[in-house]
mmCIF file of C-alpha atoms in Angstrom:
data_model
loop_
_atom_site.group_PDB
_atom_site.id
_atom_site.type_symbol
_atom_site.label_atom_id
_atom_site.label_comp_id
_atom_site.label_asym_id
_atom_site.label_seq_id
_atom_site.Cartn_x
_atom_site.Cartn_y
_atom_site.Cartn_z
ATOM 1 C CA MET S 62 2.207 -4.964 -91.573
ATOM 2 C CA LYS S 63 0.508 -7.326 -89.120
ATOM 3 C CA ARG S 64 -1.011 -9.222 -92.535
ATOM 4 C CA ILE S 65 2.519 -9.256 -94.102
ATOM 5 C CA ILE S 66 3.773 -10.855 -90.814
ATOM 6 C CA ASN S 67 1.038 -13.269 -90.933
ATOM 7 C CA LYS S 68 1.484 -14.066 -94.431
ATOM 8 C CA LEU S 69 5.153 -14.762 -93.890
ATOM 9 C CA ILE S 70 4.746 -17.194 -90.868
ATOM 10 C CA ALA S 71 1.907 -18.802 -92.902
ATOM 11 C CA SER S 72 4.409 -19.525 -95.723
ATOM 12 C CA ASN S 73 6.982 -20.696 -93.391
ATOM 13 C CA ASP S 74 4.639 -23.268 -92.079
ATOM 14 C CA TYR S 75 3.552 -24.591 -95.515
ATOM 15 C CA LEU S 76 7.063 -24.986 -96.364
ATOM 16 C CA LEU S 77 8.067 -26.770 -92.841
ATOM 17 C CA THR S 78 5.089 -28.994 -93.592
ATOM 18 C CA PHE S 79 6.095 -29.817 -97.431
ATOM 19 C CA ILE S 80 9.804 -30.656 -96.040
ATOM 20 C CA LEU S 81 8.823 -32.987 -93.253
ATOM 21 C CA LEU S 82 6.126 -34.985 -95.523
ATOM 22 C CA SER S 83 8.838 -34.876 -98.286
ATOM 23 C CA ILE S 84 11.503 -36.522 -95.796
ATOM 24 C CA ALA S 85 8.704 -38.985 -94.336
ATOM 25 C CA THR S 86 8.266 -40.068 -97.875
ATOM 26 C CA GLY S 87 11.921 -40.319 -99.034
ATOM 27 C CA LEU S 88 12.675 -42.445 -96.065
ATOM 28 C CA ALA S 89 9.481 -44.471 -96.538
ATOM 29 C CA PHE S 90 10.515 -45.610 -99.788
ATOM 30 C CA LEU S 91 14.039 -46.554 -98.530
ATOM 31 C CA PHE S 92 12.274 -48.865 -95.766
ATOM 32 C CA PHE S 93 9.871 -50.086 -98.668
ATOM 33 C CA HIS S 94 12.624 -51.082 -101.147
ATOM 34 C CA SER S 95 15.271 -52.226 -98.318
ATOM 35 C CA THR S 96 13.029 -54.135 -95.652
ATOM 36 C CA PRO S 97 10.452 -56.688 -95.847
ATOM 37 C CA ASN S 98 6.921 -56.191 -94.158
ATOM 38 C CA ALA S 99 8.054 -52.515 -93.816
ATOM 39 C CA SER S 100 4.354 -50.932 -93.685
ATOM 40 C CA ALA S 101 4.529 -50.514 -89.608
ATOM 41 C CA ASN S 102 7.948 -48.529 -90.003
ATOM 42 C CA ILE S 103 6.259 -46.274 -92.918
ATOM 43 C CA SER S 104 3.364 -45.661 -90.755
ATOM 44 C CA LEU S 105 5.353 -44.455 -87.930
ATOM 45 C CA LEU S 106 7.442 -42.233 -90.227
ATOM 46 C CA TYR S 107 4.112 -40.604 -91.274
ATOM 47 C CA ILE S 108 2.798 -40.659 -87.752
ATOM 48 C CA LEU S 109 6.242 -38.704 -86.789
ATOM 49 C CA ALA S 110 5.865 -36.216 -89.460
ATOM 50 C CA THR S 111 2.226 -35.605 -88.505
ATOM 51 C CA ILE S 112 3.275 -34.685 -85.130
ATOM 52 C CA LEU S 113 6.199 -32.696 -85.950
ATOM 53 C CA ALA S 114 3.824 -30.485 -88.582
ATOM 54 C CA ALA S 115 1.109 -30.018 -85.748
ATOM 55 C CA ARG S 116 3.713 -29.164 -82.955
ATOM 56 C CA TYR S 117 5.802 -26.534 -85.346
ATOM 57 C CA THR S 118 3.172 -25.129 -87.241
ATOM 58 C CA ALA S 119 0.362 -22.488 -86.153
ATOM 59 C CA GLY S 120 -2.931 -23.667 -85.935
ATOM 60 C CA TYR S 121 -4.641 -26.988 -86.826
ATOM 61 C CA ARG S 122 -4.778 -26.969 -90.814
ATOM 62 C CA PHE S 123 -1.529 -28.223 -91.361
ATOM 63 C CA GLY S 124 -1.389 -31.169 -88.773
ATOM 64 C CA ILE S 125 -4.636 -31.800 -90.259
ATOM 65 C CA PHE S 126 -3.341 -31.596 -93.945
ATOM 66 C CA ALA S 127 -0.361 -33.874 -92.743
ATOM 67 C CA ALA S 128 -2.553 -36.429 -91.612
ATOM 68 C CA LEU S 129 -4.799 -36.561 -94.794
ATOM 69 C CA PHE S 130 -1.755 -36.744 -96.942
ATOM 70 C CA SER S 131 -0.204 -39.495 -94.905
ATOM 71 C CA VAL S 132 -3.063 -41.589 -94.930
ATOM 72 C CA VAL S 133 -3.484 -41.124 -98.765
ATOM 73 C CA CYS S 134 0.332 -41.898 -99.501
ATOM 74 C CA ILE S 135 0.484 -44.944 -97.433
ATOM 75 C CA ASN S 136 -2.796 -46.024 -99.323
ATOM 76 C CA TYR S 137 -1.336 -45.098 -102.783
ATOM 77 C CA LEU S 138 2.128 -45.619 -102.775
ATOM 78 C CA PHE S 139 2.977 -48.432 -99.961
ATOM 79 C CA THR S 140 0.080 -50.628 -100.200
ATOM 80 C CA TYR S 141 -1.353 -53.312 -102.931
ATOM 81 C CA PRO S 142 -2.363 -52.613 -105.220
ATOM 82 C CA PHE S 143 0.372 -50.013 -105.760
ATOM 83 C CA PHE S 144 -0.050 -46.232 -107.113
ATOM 84 C CA LYS S 145 -3.725 -47.089 -107.177
ATOM 85 C CA LEU S 146 -6.495 -45.572 -104.509
ATOM 86 C CA ASN S 147 -8.436 -48.203 -102.515
ATOM 87 C CA PHE S 148 -10.588 -47.112 -99.504
ATOM 88 C CA THR S 149 -12.098 -50.641 -99.037
ATOM 89 C CA LEU S 150 -8.584 -52.324 -97.702
ATOM 90 C CA THR S 151 -8.998 -53.706 -94.243
ATOM 91 C CA GLY S 152 -8.106 -51.084 -91.342
ATOM 92 C CA TYR S 153 -7.697 -48.181 -93.665
ATOM 93 C CA PRO S 154 -10.442 -46.369 -91.575
ATOM 94 C CA ALA S 155 -8.786 -46.916 -88.460
ATOM 95 C CA THR S 156 -5.437 -45.773 -89.854
ATOM 96 C CA PHE S 157 -7.229 -42.753 -91.215
ATOM 97 C CA ILE S 158 -9.300 -41.858 -88.017
ATOM 98 C CA GLY S 159 -5.879 -42.773 -85.821
ATOM 99 C CA LEU S 160 -3.566 -40.008 -87.756
ATOM 100 C CA LEU S 161 -6.294 -37.443 -88.041
ATOM 101 C CA ALA S 162 -6.685 -37.826 -84.393
ATOM 102 C CA ILE S 163 -3.028 -37.576 -83.339
ATOM 103 C CA SER S 164 -2.956 -34.192 -85.670
ATOM 104 C CA ILE S 165 -5.989 -32.863 -83.651
ATOM 105 C CA ILE S 166 -4.707 -33.448 -80.589
ATOM 106 C CA THR S 167 -1.251 -32.632 -81.033
ATOM 107 C CA SER S 168 -2.235 -29.401 -82.790
ATOM 108 C CA ALA S 169 -4.641 -28.390 -79.722
ATOM 109 C CA THR S 170 -1.991 -29.280 -77.079
ATOM 110 C CA THR S 171 0.777 -27.383 -78.748
ATOM 111 C CA THR S 172 -1.486 -24.597 -79.456
ATOM 112 C CA ARG S 173 -2.257 -24.145 -76.032
ATOM 113 C CA LEU S 174 1.665 -24.488 -74.589
ATOM 114 C CA LYS S 175 2.116 -21.526 -77.200
ATOM 115 C CA LYS S 176 -0.488 -19.533 -76.002
ATOM 116 C CA GLN S 177 0.867 -20.121 -72.413
ATOM 117 C CA ALA S 178 4.466 -19.485 -73.447
ATOM 118 C CA ALA S 179 3.556 -16.331 -75.171
ATOM 119 C CA ILE S 180 1.703 -15.428 -71.954
ATOM 120 C CA ILE S 181 4.667 -15.892 -69.679
ATOM 121 C CA ALA S 182 6.882 -14.237 -71.933
ATOM 122 C CA GLU S 183 4.985 -11.349 -71.640
ATOM 123 C CA ARG S 184 4.540 -11.133 -68.102
ATOM 124 C CA GLU S 185 8.476 -11.711 -68.129
ATOM 125 C CA ARG S 186 8.815 -8.547 -70.425
ATOM 126 C CA THR S 187 6.213 -6.959 -67.895
ATOM 127 C CA VAL S 188 8.482 -7.477 -64.878
ATOM 128 C CA GLU S 189 11.643 -6.624 -66.624
ATOM 129 C CA GLU S 190 9.964 -3.214 -67.804
ATOM 130 C CA ALA S 191 8.757 -2.703 -63.991
ATOM 131 C CA LYS S 192 12.301 -3.291 -62.790
ATOM 132 C CA ARG S 193 13.707 -0.941 -65.232
ATOM 133 C CA GLU S 194 11.219 1.756 -64.469
ATOM 134 C CA SER S 195 11.926 1.120 -61.024
ATOM 135 C CA ILE S 196 15.681 1.558 -61.362
ATOM 136 C CA ARG S 197 15.105 4.653 -63.599
ATOM 137 C CA ALA S 198 12.836 5.909 -60.657
ATOM 138 C CA ASN S 199 15.265 5.688 -57.966
ATOM 139 C CA LEU S 200 18.263 7.021 -60.275
ATOM 140 C CA LEU S 201 16.346 10.009 -60.847
ATOM 141 C CA ARG S 202 15.361 10.202 -57.186
ATOM 142 C CA ALA S 203 18.925 9.971 -56.014
ATOM 143 C CA ILE S 204 20.150 11.998 -58.983
ATOM 144 C CA SER S 205 17.599 15.095 -57.708
ATOM 145 C CA HIS S 206 18.989 14.807 -54.069
ATOM 146 C CA ASP S 207 22.768 14.056 -54.558
ATOM 147 C CA LEU S 208 23.522 16.542 -57.518
ATOM 148 C CA ARG S 209 21.826 19.359 -56.017
ATOM 149 C CA THR S 210 23.977 19.583 -52.993
ATOM 150 C CA PRO S 211 27.570 19.993 -54.957
ATOM 151 C CA LEU S 212 26.041 22.402 -57.484
ATOM 152 C CA THR S 213 24.721 24.556 -54.854
ATOM 153 C CA SER S 214 28.191 24.386 -53.136
ATOM 154 C CA MET S 215 29.911 25.243 -56.420
ATOM 155 C CA ILE S 216 27.690 28.118 -57.201
ATOM 156 C CA GLY S 217 27.804 29.483 -53.803
ATOM 157 C CA ALA S 218 31.879 29.188 -53.797
ATOM 158 C CA SER S 219 32.265 30.767 -57.578
ATOM 159 C CA SER S 220 29.760 33.517 -56.187
ATOM 160 C CA SER S 221 31.676 34.355 -53.352
ATOM 161 C CA TYR S 222 34.731 34.185 -55.309
ATOM 162 C CA LEU S 223 33.660 36.674 -58.197
ATOM 163 C CA GLU S 224 31.627 39.073 -55.936
ATOM 164 C CA GLU S 225 34.431 39.399 -52.934
ATOM 165 C CA GLU S 226 37.480 38.515 -54.843
ATOM 166 C CA GLU S 227 39.332 41.491 -53.986
ATOM 167 C CA LEU S 228 38.029 41.035 -50.105
ATOM 168 C CA LEU S 229 39.446 37.261 -49.720
ATOM 169 C CA SER S 230 43.000 36.537 -48.996
ATOM 170 C CA SER S 231 45.157 33.744 -50.788
ATOM 171 C CA GLU S 232 44.114 30.954 -48.397
ATOM 172 C CA GLU S 233 40.514 31.948 -48.738
ATOM 173 C CA LYS S 234 40.784 31.756 -52.471
ATOM 174 C CA ARG S 235 42.499 28.599 -52.621
ATOM 175 C CA GLN S 236 39.978 26.965 -50.454
ATOM 176 C CA LEU S 237 37.025 28.105 -52.467
ATOM 177 C CA GLY S 238 39.208 26.652 -55.664
ATOM 178 C CA ALA S 239 39.709 23.470 -53.868
ATOM 179 C CA ASN S 240 35.662 23.198 -52.968
ATOM 180 C CA ILE S 241 34.769 23.782 -56.551
ATOM 181 C CA ASN S 242 37.415 21.429 -57.744
ATOM 182 C CA ASN S 243 36.183 18.568 -55.451
ATOM 183 C CA ASP S 244 32.653 18.953 -56.141
ATOM 184 C CA ALA S 245 33.608 19.002 -59.910
ATOM 185 C CA ASN S 246 35.251 15.928 -59.200
ATOM 186 C CA TRP S 247 32.185 14.335 -57.220
ATOM 187 C CA LEU S 248 30.098 15.191 -60.404
ATOM 188 C CA LEU S 249 32.326 13.433 -63.046
ATOM 189 C CA HIS S 250 32.274 10.653 -61.142
ATOM 190 C CA MET S 251 28.439 10.442 -60.796
ATOM 191 C CA VAL S 252 28.438 10.866 -64.459
ATOM 192 C CA GLU S 253 30.679 8.008 -65.014
ATOM 193 C CA ASN S 254 28.437 6.109 -62.833
ATOM 194 C CA LEU S 255 25.212 7.204 -64.929
ATOM 195 C CA LEU S 256 26.759 6.217 -68.203
ATOM 196 C CA SER S 257 27.662 2.810 -66.599
ATOM 197 C CA VAL S 258 24.010 2.350 -66.055
ATOM 198 C CA THR S 259 22.880 3.662 -69.362
ATOM 199 C CA ARG S 260 25.105 1.592 -70.995
ATOM 200 C CA ILE S 261 23.515 -1.714 -69.087
ATOM 201 C CA GLN S 262 20.219 -0.481 -69.913
ATOM 202 C CA ASP S 263 20.580 0.174 -73.661
ATOM 203 C CA ASN S 264 21.869 -3.510 -74.046
ATOM 204 C CA GLN S 265 18.678 -4.762 -72.266
ATOM 205 C CA GLN S 266 20.106 -5.538 -68.741
ATOM 206 C CA THR S 267 23.136 -7.682 -70.598
ATOM 207 C CA VAL S 268 26.845 -6.826 -70.482
ATOM 208 C CA HIS S 269 29.673 -7.894 -73.147
ATOM 209 C CA LYS S 270 31.989 -9.914 -71.020
ATOM 210 C CA GLU S 271 35.310 -11.259 -71.899
ATOM 211 C CA PRO S 272 38.028 -13.310 -69.648
ATOM 212 C CA GLU S 273 39.775 -11.050 -67.514
ATOM 213 C CA LEU S 274 42.798 -11.101 -65.331
ATOM 214 C CA VAL S 275 41.275 -9.974 -61.650
ATOM 215 C CA GLU S 276 44.508 -8.668 -60.562
ATOM 216 C CA GLU S 277 44.437 -6.451 -63.441
ATOM 217 C CA VAL S 278 41.246 -5.036 -63.007
ATOM 218 C CA VAL S 279 41.695 -4.269 -59.262
ATOM 219 C CA ALA S 280 45.024 -2.399 -60.057
ATOM 220 C CA GLU S 281 43.309 -0.336 -62.649
ATOM 221 C CA ALA S 282 40.392 0.087 -60.146
ATOM 222 C CA THR S 283 42.791 1.313 -57.185
ATOM 223 C CA GLN S 284 44.866 3.503 -59.584
ATOM 224 C CA ARG S 285 41.842 5.101 -60.747
ATOM 225 C CA LEU S 286 40.612 5.705 -57.378
ATOM 226 C CA LYS S 287 43.782 6.868 -56.185
ATOM 227 C CA LYS S 288 43.799 9.571 -58.929
ATOM 228 C CA ARG S 289 40.720 10.960 -57.368
ATOM 229 C CA LEU S 290 41.748 10.498 -53.900
ATOM 230 C CA PRO S 291 45.551 10.936 -53.863
ATOM 231 C CA ASP S 292 45.840 10.171 -50.235
ATOM 232 C CA ALA S 293 43.976 7.032 -50.250
ATOM 233 C CA ARG S 294 45.216 3.813 -48.862
ATOM 234 C CA ILE S 295 43.685 0.026 -49.803
ATOM 235 C CA ILE S 296 44.983 -3.008 -48.452
ATOM 236 C CA VAL S 297 44.327 -5.940 -50.749
ATOM 237 C CA HIS S 298 44.149 -9.262 -50.608
ATOM 238 C CA ALA S 299 44.377 -11.606 -53.385
ATOM 239 C CA PRO S 300 45.119 -15.254 -54.304
ATOM 240 C CA GLU S 301 48.641 -16.458 -55.038
ATOM 241 C CA ASP S 302 47.282 -18.047 -58.218
ATOM 242 C CA MET S 303 46.207 -15.960 -61.293
ATOM 243 C CA ILE S 304 42.330 -15.776 -61.788
ATOM 244 C CA LEU S 305 40.797 -15.560 -64.985
ATOM 245 C CA LEU S 306 36.888 -14.447 -64.722
ATOM 246 C CA PRO S 307 34.614 -13.205 -67.534
ATOM 247 C CA MET S 308 33.641 -9.876 -66.919
ATOM 248 C CA ASP S 309 33.073 -6.581 -68.249
ATOM 249 C CA ALA S 310 36.482 -4.793 -66.841
ATOM 250 C CA LEU S 311 35.147 -1.267 -67.016
ATOM 251 C CA LEU S 312 32.012 -1.953 -65.388
ATOM 252 C CA ILE S 313 33.376 -3.760 -62.354
ATOM 253 C CA GLU S 314 35.986 -1.278 -62.135
ATOM 254 C CA GLN S 315 33.592 1.078 -61.623
ATOM 255 C CA VAL S 316 31.632 -1.297 -58.963
ATOM 256 C CA LEU S 317 35.111 -1.533 -57.039
ATOM 257 C CA ILE S 318 35.506 1.995 -57.259
ATOM 258 C CA ASN S 319 32.458 2.839 -55.763
ATOM 259 C CA LEU S 320 32.721 0.658 -53.076
ATOM 260 C CA LEU S 321 36.227 1.316 -52.077
ATOM 261 C CA GLU S 322 35.410 5.298 -52.149
ATOM 262 C CA ASN S 323 32.380 4.512 -49.677
ATOM 263 C CA ALA S 324 34.478 2.880 -47.480
ATOM 264 C CA ILE S 325 37.054 5.944 -47.229
ATOM 265 C CA LEU S 326 34.765 8.834 -47.633
ATOM 266 C CA HIS S 327 31.825 7.353 -45.353
ATOM 267 C CA SER S 328 32.976 4.669 -42.854
ATOM 268 C CA GLY S 329 34.067 7.379 -40.605
ATOM 269 C CA SER S 330 37.523 5.387 -40.028
ATOM 270 C CA THR S 331 41.131 6.389 -40.292
ATOM 271 C CA VAL S 332 42.086 3.030 -40.783
ATOM 272 C CA PRO S 333 42.505 1.997 -44.546
ATOM 273 C CA PRO S 334 39.332 -0.413 -45.992
ATOM 274 C CA GLU S 335 40.766 -4.120 -46.967
ATOM 275 C CA LEU S 336 39.881 -5.790 -50.424
ATOM 276 C CA PHE S 337 39.623 -9.464 -49.749
ATOM 277 C CA ILE S 338 39.363 -11.625 -53.125
ATOM 278 C CA THR S 339 38.388 -15.211 -52.649
ATOM 279 C CA GLN S 340 37.784 -17.989 -54.987
ATOM 280 C CA GLU S 341 35.447 -21.157 -54.309
ATOM 281 C CA ASN S 342 32.742 -23.078 -55.769
ATOM 282 C CA GLN S 343 32.915 -21.972 -59.414
ATOM 283 C CA SER S 344 32.971 -18.328 -58.559
ATOM 284 C CA VAL S 345 34.971 -15.213 -57.327
ATOM 285 C CA THR S 346 33.889 -12.821 -54.446
ATOM 286 C CA PHE S 347 35.286 -9.468 -53.573
ATOM 287 C CA SER S 348 34.633 -8.046 -50.312
ATOM 288 C CA VAL S 349 35.545 -4.727 -49.211
ATOM 289 C CA ILE S 350 35.860 -4.211 -45.336
ATOM 290 C CA ASP S 351 35.725 -1.069 -43.353
ATOM 291 C CA TYR S 352 36.587 -0.350 -39.795
ATOM 292 C CA GLY S 353 34.243 2.603 -39.214
ATOM 293 C CA HIS S 354 30.832 3.453 -37.652
ATOM 294 C CA GLY S 355 29.157 0.678 -39.732
ATOM 295 C CA LEU S 356 25.790 0.708 -41.840
ATOM 296 C CA ASP S 357 22.208 2.042 -40.319
ATOM 297 C CA GLU S 358 20.377 -1.528 -39.450
ATOM 298 C CA SER S 359 16.998 0.323 -40.147
ATOM 299 C CA GLN S 360 18.149 1.198 -43.920
ATOM 300 C CA LEU S 361 19.694 -2.312 -44.844
ATOM 301 C CA GLU S 362 16.689 -3.162 -46.944
ATOM 302 C CA ASP S 363 17.005 -0.186 -49.021
ATOM 303 C CA LEU S 364 20.695 -0.289 -49.104
ATOM 304 C CA PHE S 365 20.940 -0.996 -52.851
ATOM 305 C CA GLN S 366 17.727 0.969 -53.784
ATOM 306 C CA GLY S 367 19.359 4.345 -54.218
ATOM 307 C CA THR S 368 17.720 5.901 -51.104
ATOM 308 C CA TYR S 369 20.243 5.113 -48.530
ATOM 309 C CA ASN S 370 21.219 7.687 -46.513
ATOM 310 C CA SER S 371 23.738 7.539 -43.692
ATOM 311 C CA SER S 372 22.551 8.815 -40.208
ATOM 312 C CA ASP S 373 26.146 9.919 -39.263
ATOM 313 C CA SER S 374 25.816 13.571 -38.809
ATOM 314 C CA SER S 375 29.534 13.761 -39.026
ATOM 315 C CA ASP S 376 29.527 12.123 -42.709
ATOM 316 C CA THR S 377 29.877 15.808 -44.748
ATOM 317 C CA HIS S 378 30.329 13.850 -48.051
ATOM 318 C CA LYS S 379 27.416 13.418 -50.629
ATOM 319 C CA GLY S 380 24.978 10.315 -49.933
ATOM 320 C CA MET S 381 26.209 7.087 -51.165
ATOM 321 C CA GLY S 382 23.071 5.537 -52.086
ATOM 322 C CA ILE S 383 23.183 5.965 -55.714
ATOM 323 C CA GLY S 384 26.340 4.598 -56.153
ATOM 324 C CA LEU S 385 25.359 1.496 -54.314
ATOM 325 C CA SER S 386 22.250 1.057 -56.567
ATOM 326 C CA ILE S 387 24.379 1.406 -59.745
ATOM 327 C CA CYS S 388 26.810 -1.334 -58.319
ATOM 328 C CA LYS S 389 23.701 -3.527 -57.906
ATOM 329 C CA THR S 390 22.363 -2.745 -61.518
ATOM 330 C CA ILE S 391 26.136 -3.865 -62.893
ATOM 331 C CA ILE S 392 26.464 -7.031 -60.717
ATOM 332 C CA GLU S 393 22.960 -8.404 -61.629
ATOM 333 C CA ALA S 394 23.959 -7.747 -65.179
ATOM 334 C CA HIS S 395 26.722 -10.193 -64.715
ATOM 335 C CA GLN S 396 24.457 -12.660 -63.341
ATOM 336 C CA GLY S 397 26.084 -12.016 -59.846
ATOM 337 C CA THR S 398 25.027 -11.241 -56.375
ATOM 338 C CA ILE S 399 25.946 -8.122 -53.946
ATOM 339 C CA GLU S 400 25.006 -7.880 -50.279
ATOM 340 C CA ALA S 401 26.274 -5.595 -47.234
ATOM 341 C CA HIS S 402 26.000 -6.012 -43.822
ATOM 342 C CA ASN S 403 28.007 -4.860 -40.544
ATOM 343 C CA HIS S 404 30.515 -6.425 -38.575
ATOM 344 C CA THR S 405 32.218 -6.016 -35.177
ATOM 345 C CA ASN S 406 34.245 -2.803 -36.108
ATOM 346 C CA GLY S 407 32.443 -1.716 -39.549
ATOM 347 C CA ALA S 408 30.894 -2.623 -42.441
ATOM 348 C CA VAL S 409 31.626 -5.466 -45.334
ATOM 349 C CA PHE S 410 30.082 -5.109 -48.965
ATOM 350 C CA SER S 411 30.814 -8.130 -51.271
ATOM 351 C CA PHE S 412 29.713 -9.285 -54.382
ATOM 352 C CA THR S 413 29.994 -12.587 -56.165
ATOM 353 C CA LEU S 414 30.742 -12.950 -59.897
ATOM 354 C CA PRO S 415 30.224 -16.728 -61.708
ATOM 355 C CA GLU S 416 33.408 -18.137 -63.531
ATOM 356 C CA SER S 417 31.028 -18.898 -66.427
#
């Protein structure tokens, strides 16, 4: 397979060299018949063809061949006596040596640049792969921790119901059923998050963006969240003007749902969270503000790594670390930024998306 690929590359190099020299020869004939004393222009045309051949082909041989061909053409076609080779012409050795030197120097330089570009590309691929592996490791670590709790709870509740059905009151049965339903909904939400990340990784960290109305995306996200949390209250502050923003709407809705759900469930506040949408500097910023106990300052650096655990013992809900890791993955795939910090009465989560 490698030999076949090398042969295809070599054949393309031959074709490119032939095309460049053919174009140079055609233009040289035009100059020769239309411009007096066109020898300088003709030489420049062949020099240019030689440089391009050396630049865009592999190795040295194509540039050297172009130099030899150019010298012969200039001597045979455009130097008196025409259509005869005369190697005794004044200046001919200098022309030959000059073109040959140009081709060798250009080929050597471009070969070095190509090798450096290949090394840089390989390093970038390695870094990108390491980044993806880090995301996978964080997700697996978070999944192993976060999914075990609701599954254990569901198994315990269902076992109690099956083993002690006759001893349980109607209220206790309803409570067990409600617990199973809540845990099942949380697991479904987690699966949606994981599918979002898988979708991005399958596309090599890129997303398909289309212009979307920000108001519609926010409205859809809040409606989806209220289906999961019917009692949720959210205050939205948006500009009066409509904003069109390139994005993958489903993924950005997932980010908004994650951040708003965290603000409702993990902030420890009875005050509804607020969502502020601002537009400036060719970008749009979404800020989710809650009025709870805030974030653990000692864990801020790990906030979006999938390892964050609230230090608040009153937080009986599942950890939010995996959701924040997924938010970061989605926003970075949109070439945006995401950050979080505490304010006087709670926490702020903000992400910014470019308008282009």
